[in-house]
PDB file of C-alpha atoms in Angstrom:
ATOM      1  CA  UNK B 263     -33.537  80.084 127.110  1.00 55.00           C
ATOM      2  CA  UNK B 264     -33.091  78.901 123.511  1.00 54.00           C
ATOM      3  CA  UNK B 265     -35.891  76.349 122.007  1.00 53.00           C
ATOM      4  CA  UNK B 266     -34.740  74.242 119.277  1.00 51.00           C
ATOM      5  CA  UNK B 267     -36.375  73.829 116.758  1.00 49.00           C
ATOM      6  CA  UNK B 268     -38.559  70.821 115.955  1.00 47.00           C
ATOM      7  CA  UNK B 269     -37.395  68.547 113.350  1.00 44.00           C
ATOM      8  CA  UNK B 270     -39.969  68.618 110.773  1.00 50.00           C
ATOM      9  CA  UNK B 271     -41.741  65.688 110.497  1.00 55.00           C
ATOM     10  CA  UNK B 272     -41.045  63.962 106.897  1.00 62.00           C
ATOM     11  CA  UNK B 273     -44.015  64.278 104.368  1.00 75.00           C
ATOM     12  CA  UNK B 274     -44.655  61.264 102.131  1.00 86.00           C
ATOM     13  CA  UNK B 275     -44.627  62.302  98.267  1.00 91.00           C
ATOM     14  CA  UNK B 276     -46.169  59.838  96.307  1.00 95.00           C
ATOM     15  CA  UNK B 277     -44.814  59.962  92.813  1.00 96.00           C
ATOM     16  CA  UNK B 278     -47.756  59.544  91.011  1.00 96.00           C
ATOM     17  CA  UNK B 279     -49.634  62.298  93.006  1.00 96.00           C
ATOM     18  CA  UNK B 280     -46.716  64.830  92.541  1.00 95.00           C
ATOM     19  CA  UNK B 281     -46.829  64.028  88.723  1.00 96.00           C
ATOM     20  CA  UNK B 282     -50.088  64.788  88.424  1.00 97.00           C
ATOM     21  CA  UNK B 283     -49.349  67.607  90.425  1.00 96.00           C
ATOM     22  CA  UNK B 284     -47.015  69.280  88.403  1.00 95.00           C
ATOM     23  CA  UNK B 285     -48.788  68.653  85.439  1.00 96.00           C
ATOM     24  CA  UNK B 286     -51.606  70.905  86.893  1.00 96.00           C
ATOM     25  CA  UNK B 287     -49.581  73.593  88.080  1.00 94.00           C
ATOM     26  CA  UNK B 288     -47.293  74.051  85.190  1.00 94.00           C
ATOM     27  CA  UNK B 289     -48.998  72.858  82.062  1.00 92.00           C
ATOM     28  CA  UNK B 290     -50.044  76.215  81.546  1.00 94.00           C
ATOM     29  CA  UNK B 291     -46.183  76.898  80.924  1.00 94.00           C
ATOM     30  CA  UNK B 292     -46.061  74.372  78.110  1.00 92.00           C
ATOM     31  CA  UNK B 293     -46.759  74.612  74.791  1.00 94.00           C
ATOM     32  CA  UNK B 294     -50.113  72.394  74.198  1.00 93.00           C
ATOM     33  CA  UNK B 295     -48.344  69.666  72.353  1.00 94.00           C
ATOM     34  CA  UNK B 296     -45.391  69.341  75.143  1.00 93.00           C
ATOM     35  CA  UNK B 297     -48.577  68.898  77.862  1.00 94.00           C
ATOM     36  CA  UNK B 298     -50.426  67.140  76.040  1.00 95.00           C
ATOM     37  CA  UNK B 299     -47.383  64.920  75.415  1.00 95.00           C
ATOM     38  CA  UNK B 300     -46.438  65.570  79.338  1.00 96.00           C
ATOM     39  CA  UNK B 301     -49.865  63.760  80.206  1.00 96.00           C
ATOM     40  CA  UNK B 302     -49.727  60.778  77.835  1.00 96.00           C
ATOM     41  CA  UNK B 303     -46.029  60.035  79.626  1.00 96.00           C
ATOM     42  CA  UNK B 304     -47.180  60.745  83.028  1.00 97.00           C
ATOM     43  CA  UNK B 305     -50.655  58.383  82.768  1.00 97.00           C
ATOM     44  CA  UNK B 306     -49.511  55.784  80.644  1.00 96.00           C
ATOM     45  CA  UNK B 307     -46.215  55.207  81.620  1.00 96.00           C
ATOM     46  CA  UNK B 308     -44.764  57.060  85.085  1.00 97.00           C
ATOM     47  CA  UNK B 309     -47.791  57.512  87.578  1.00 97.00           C
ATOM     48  CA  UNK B 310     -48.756  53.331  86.496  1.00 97.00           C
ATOM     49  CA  UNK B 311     -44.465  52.350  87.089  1.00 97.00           C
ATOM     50  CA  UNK B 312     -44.190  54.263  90.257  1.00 97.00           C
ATOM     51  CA  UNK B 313     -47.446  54.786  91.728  1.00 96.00           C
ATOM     52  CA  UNK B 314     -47.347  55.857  95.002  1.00 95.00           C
ATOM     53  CA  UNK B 315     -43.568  55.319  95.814  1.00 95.00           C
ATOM     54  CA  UNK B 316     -42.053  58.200  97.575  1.00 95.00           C
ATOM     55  CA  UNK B 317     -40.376  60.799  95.198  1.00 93.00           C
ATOM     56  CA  UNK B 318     -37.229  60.858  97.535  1.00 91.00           C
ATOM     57  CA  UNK B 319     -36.714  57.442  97.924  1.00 93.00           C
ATOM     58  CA  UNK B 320     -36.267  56.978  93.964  1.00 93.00           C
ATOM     59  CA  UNK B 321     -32.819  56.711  93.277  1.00 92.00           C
ATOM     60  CA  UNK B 322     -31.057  56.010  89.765  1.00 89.00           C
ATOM     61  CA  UNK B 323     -31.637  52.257  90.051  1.00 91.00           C
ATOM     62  CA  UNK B 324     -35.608  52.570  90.170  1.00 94.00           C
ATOM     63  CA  UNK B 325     -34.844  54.581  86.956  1.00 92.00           C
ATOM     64  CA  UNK B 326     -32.994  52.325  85.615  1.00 90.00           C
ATOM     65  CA  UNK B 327     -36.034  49.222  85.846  1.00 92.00           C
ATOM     66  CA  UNK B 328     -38.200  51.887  84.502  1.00 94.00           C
ATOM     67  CA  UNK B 329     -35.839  52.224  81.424  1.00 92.00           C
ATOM     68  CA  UNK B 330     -35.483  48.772  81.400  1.00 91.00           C
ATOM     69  CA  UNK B 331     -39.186  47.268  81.555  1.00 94.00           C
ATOM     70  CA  UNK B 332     -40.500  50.698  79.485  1.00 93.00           C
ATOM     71  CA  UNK B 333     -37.625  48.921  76.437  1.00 90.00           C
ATOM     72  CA  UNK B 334     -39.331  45.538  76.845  1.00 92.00           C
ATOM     73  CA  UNK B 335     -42.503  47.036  75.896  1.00 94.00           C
ATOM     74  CA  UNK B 336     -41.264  48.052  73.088  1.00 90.00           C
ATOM     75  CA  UNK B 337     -40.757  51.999  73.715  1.00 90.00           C
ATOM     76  CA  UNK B 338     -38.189  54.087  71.577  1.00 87.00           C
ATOM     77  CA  UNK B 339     -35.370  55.083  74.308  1.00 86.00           C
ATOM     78  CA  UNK B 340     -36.425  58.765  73.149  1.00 87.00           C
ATOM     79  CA  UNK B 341     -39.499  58.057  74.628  1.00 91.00           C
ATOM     80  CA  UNK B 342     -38.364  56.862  77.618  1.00 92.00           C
ATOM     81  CA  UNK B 343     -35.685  59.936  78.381  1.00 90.00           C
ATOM     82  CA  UNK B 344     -38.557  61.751  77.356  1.00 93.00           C
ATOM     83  CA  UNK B 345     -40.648  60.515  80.388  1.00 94.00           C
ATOM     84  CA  UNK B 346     -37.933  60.394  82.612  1.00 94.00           C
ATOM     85  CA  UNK B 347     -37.373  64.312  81.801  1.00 93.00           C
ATOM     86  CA  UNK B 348     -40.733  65.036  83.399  1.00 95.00           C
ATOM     87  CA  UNK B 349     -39.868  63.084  85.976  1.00 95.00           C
ATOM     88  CA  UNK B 350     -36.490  64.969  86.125  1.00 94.00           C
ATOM     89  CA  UNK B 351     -38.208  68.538  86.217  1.00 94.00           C
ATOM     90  CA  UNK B 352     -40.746  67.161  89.088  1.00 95.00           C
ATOM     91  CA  UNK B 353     -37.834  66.454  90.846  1.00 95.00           C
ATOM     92  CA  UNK B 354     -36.041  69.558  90.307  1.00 93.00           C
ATOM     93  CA  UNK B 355     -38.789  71.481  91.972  1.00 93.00           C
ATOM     94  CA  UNK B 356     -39.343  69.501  94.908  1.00 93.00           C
ATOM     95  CA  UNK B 357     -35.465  69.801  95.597  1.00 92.00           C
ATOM     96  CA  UNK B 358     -35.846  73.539  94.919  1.00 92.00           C
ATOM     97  CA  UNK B 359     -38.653  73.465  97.502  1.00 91.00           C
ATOM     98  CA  UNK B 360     -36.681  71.408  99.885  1.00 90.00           C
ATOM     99  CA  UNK B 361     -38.884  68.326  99.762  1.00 90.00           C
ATOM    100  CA  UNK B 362     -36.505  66.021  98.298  1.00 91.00           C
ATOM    101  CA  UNK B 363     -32.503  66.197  99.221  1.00 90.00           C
ATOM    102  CA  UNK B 364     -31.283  65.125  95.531  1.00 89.00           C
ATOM    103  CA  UNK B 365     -32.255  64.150  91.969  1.00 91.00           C
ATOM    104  CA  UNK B 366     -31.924  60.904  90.765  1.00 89.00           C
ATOM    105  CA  UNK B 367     -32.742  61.483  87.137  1.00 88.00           C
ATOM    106  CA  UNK B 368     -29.738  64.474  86.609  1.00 88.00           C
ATOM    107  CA  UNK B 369     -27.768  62.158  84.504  1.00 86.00           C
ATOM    108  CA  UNK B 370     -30.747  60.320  82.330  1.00 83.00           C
ATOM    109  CA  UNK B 371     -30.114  62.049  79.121  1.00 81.00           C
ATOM    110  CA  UNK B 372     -26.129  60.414  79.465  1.00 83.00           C
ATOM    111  CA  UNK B 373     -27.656  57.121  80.516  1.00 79.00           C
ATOM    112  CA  UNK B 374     -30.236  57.221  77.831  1.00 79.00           C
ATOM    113  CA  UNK B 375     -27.628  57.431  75.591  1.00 79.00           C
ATOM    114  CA  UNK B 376     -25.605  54.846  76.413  1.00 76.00           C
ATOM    115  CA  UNK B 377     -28.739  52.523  76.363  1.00 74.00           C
ATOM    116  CA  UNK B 378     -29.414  53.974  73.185  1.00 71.00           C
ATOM    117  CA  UNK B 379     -26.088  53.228  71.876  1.00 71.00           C
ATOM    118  CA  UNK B 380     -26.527  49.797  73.464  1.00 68.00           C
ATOM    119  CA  UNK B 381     -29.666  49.019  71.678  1.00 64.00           C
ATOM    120  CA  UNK B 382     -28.182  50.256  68.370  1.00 61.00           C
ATOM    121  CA  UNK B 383     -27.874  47.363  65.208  1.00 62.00           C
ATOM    122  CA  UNK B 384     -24.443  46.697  64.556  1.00 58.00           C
ATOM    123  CA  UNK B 385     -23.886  46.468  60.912  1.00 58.00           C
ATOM    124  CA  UNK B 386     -22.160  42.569  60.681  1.00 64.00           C
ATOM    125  CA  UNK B 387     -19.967  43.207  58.098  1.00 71.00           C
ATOM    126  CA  UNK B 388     -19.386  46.276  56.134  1.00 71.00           C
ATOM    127  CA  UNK B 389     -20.794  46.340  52.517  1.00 78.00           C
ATOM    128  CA  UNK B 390     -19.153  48.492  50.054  1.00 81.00           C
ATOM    129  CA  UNK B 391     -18.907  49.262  46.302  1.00 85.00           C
ATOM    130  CA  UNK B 392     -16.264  47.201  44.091  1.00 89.00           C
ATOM    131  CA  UNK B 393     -14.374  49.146  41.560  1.00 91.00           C
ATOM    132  CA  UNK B 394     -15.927  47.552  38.550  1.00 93.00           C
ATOM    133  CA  UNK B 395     -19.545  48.010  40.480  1.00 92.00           C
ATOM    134  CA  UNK B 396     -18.962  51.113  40.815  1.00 91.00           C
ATOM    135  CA  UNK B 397     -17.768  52.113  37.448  1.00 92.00           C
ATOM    136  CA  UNK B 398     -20.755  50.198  35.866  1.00 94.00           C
ATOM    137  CA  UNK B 399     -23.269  52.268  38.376  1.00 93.00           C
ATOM    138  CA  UNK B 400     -21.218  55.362  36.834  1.00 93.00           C
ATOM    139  CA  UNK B 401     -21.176  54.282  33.129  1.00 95.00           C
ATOM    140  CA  UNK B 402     -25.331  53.512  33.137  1.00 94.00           C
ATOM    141  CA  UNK B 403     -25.846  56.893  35.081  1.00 94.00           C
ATOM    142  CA  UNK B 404     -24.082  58.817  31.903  1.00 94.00           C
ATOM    143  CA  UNK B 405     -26.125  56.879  29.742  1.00 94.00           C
ATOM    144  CA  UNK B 406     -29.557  56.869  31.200  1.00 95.00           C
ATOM    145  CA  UNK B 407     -29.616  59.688  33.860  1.00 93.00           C
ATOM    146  CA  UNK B 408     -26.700  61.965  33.025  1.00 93.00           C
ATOM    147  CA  UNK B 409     -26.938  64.736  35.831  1.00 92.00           C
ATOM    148  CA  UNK B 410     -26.145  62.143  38.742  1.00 89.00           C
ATOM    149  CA  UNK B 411     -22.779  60.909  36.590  1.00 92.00           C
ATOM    150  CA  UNK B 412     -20.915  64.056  38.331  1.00 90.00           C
ATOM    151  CA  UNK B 413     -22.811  63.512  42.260  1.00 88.00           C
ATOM    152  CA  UNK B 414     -21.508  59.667  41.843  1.00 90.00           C
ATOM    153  CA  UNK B 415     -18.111  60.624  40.240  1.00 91.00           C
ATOM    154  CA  UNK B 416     -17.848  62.663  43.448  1.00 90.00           C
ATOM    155  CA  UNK B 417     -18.704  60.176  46.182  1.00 89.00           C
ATOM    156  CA  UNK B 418     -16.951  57.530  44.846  1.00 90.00           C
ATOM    157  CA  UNK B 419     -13.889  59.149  44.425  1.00 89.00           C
ATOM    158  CA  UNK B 420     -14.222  61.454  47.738  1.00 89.00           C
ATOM    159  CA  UNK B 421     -15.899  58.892  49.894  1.00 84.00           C
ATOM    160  CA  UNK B 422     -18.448  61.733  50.839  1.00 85.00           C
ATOM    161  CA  UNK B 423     -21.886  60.675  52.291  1.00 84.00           C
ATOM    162  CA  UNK B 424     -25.026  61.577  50.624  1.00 81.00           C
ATOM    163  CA  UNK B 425     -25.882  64.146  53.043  1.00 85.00           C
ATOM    164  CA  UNK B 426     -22.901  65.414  52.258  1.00 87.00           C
ATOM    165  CA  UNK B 427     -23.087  66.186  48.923  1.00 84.00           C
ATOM    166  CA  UNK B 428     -26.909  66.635  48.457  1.00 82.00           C
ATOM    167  CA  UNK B 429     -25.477  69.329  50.988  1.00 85.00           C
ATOM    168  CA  UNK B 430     -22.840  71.257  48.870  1.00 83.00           C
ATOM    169  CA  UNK B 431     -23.262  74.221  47.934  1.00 82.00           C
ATOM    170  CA  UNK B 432     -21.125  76.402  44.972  1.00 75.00           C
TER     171      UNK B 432
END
């Protein structure tokens, strides 16, 4: 006679507590900024948001409300794909361990972006140099600080960005 198996009964994973978890078991692999940094993001911001929800019940929605309540308060979206990477990695290893069946947070960084992009000012109406601006900006360079004549020269005529130019090299 065969047995089967017994299904194994589902462990709970409470977000916060596997978090915290982590943080304990691979700090010592980070650099003592990126934990430090690691436990700022998961007390302040993850383990309060998520508590003791179940890590594989999140899905990308619950990251999404995260992202979304994290950018009322007034967090850089950096910030918040930075938090949501920890939570990323946490989740990572619990699919590697077979705890979890997927990983919500795979595509943050592209969603962060597009939030980011989102959340970007949009200049109203482009501004720009007139000809006779421009010439006058040239004409008082010559006279009172002649070695930026030939960088302005340059970028008006080229339409180069400063970067650009302070980057040139002969």
């Amino acid at each position: 006679q065969f047995k089967t198996a017994e299904p194994k009964e589902k462990r709970l994973l409470p977000c916060d507590a596997e978090l915290r978890r982590w943080l304990d078991t691979y700090g010592m692999t980070l650099k003592p900024t990126s934990a430090k940094a690691a436990k700022w993001l998961i007390e302040s911001h993850l383990a309060p948001f998520f508590g003791p929800k179940d890590l594989g019940n999140l899905n990308e929605e619950d990251l999404l409300r995260f992202a979304a309540a994290k950018l009322g308060e007034g967090l850089a979206p950096k910030t918040i794909e930075n938090a949501l990477g920890v939570l990323r990695r946490v989740l990572n290893l619990s699919m590697r361990k077979g705890s979890v069946n997927r990983n919500p947070a795979t595509r943050i960084g592209e969603l962060m972006r597009r939030v980011g992009a989102r959340r970007a000012t949009e200049t109203p109406e482009l501004e720009y140099w007139t000809r006779p601006e421009a010439e006058e900006l040239i004409r008082l360079s010559r006279e009172h600080e002649p070695r930026l004549a030939p960088p302005l020269v340059f970028a008006f005529s080229s339409g180069c960005r400063r970067g650009e130019i302070l980057g040139l090299r002969w």
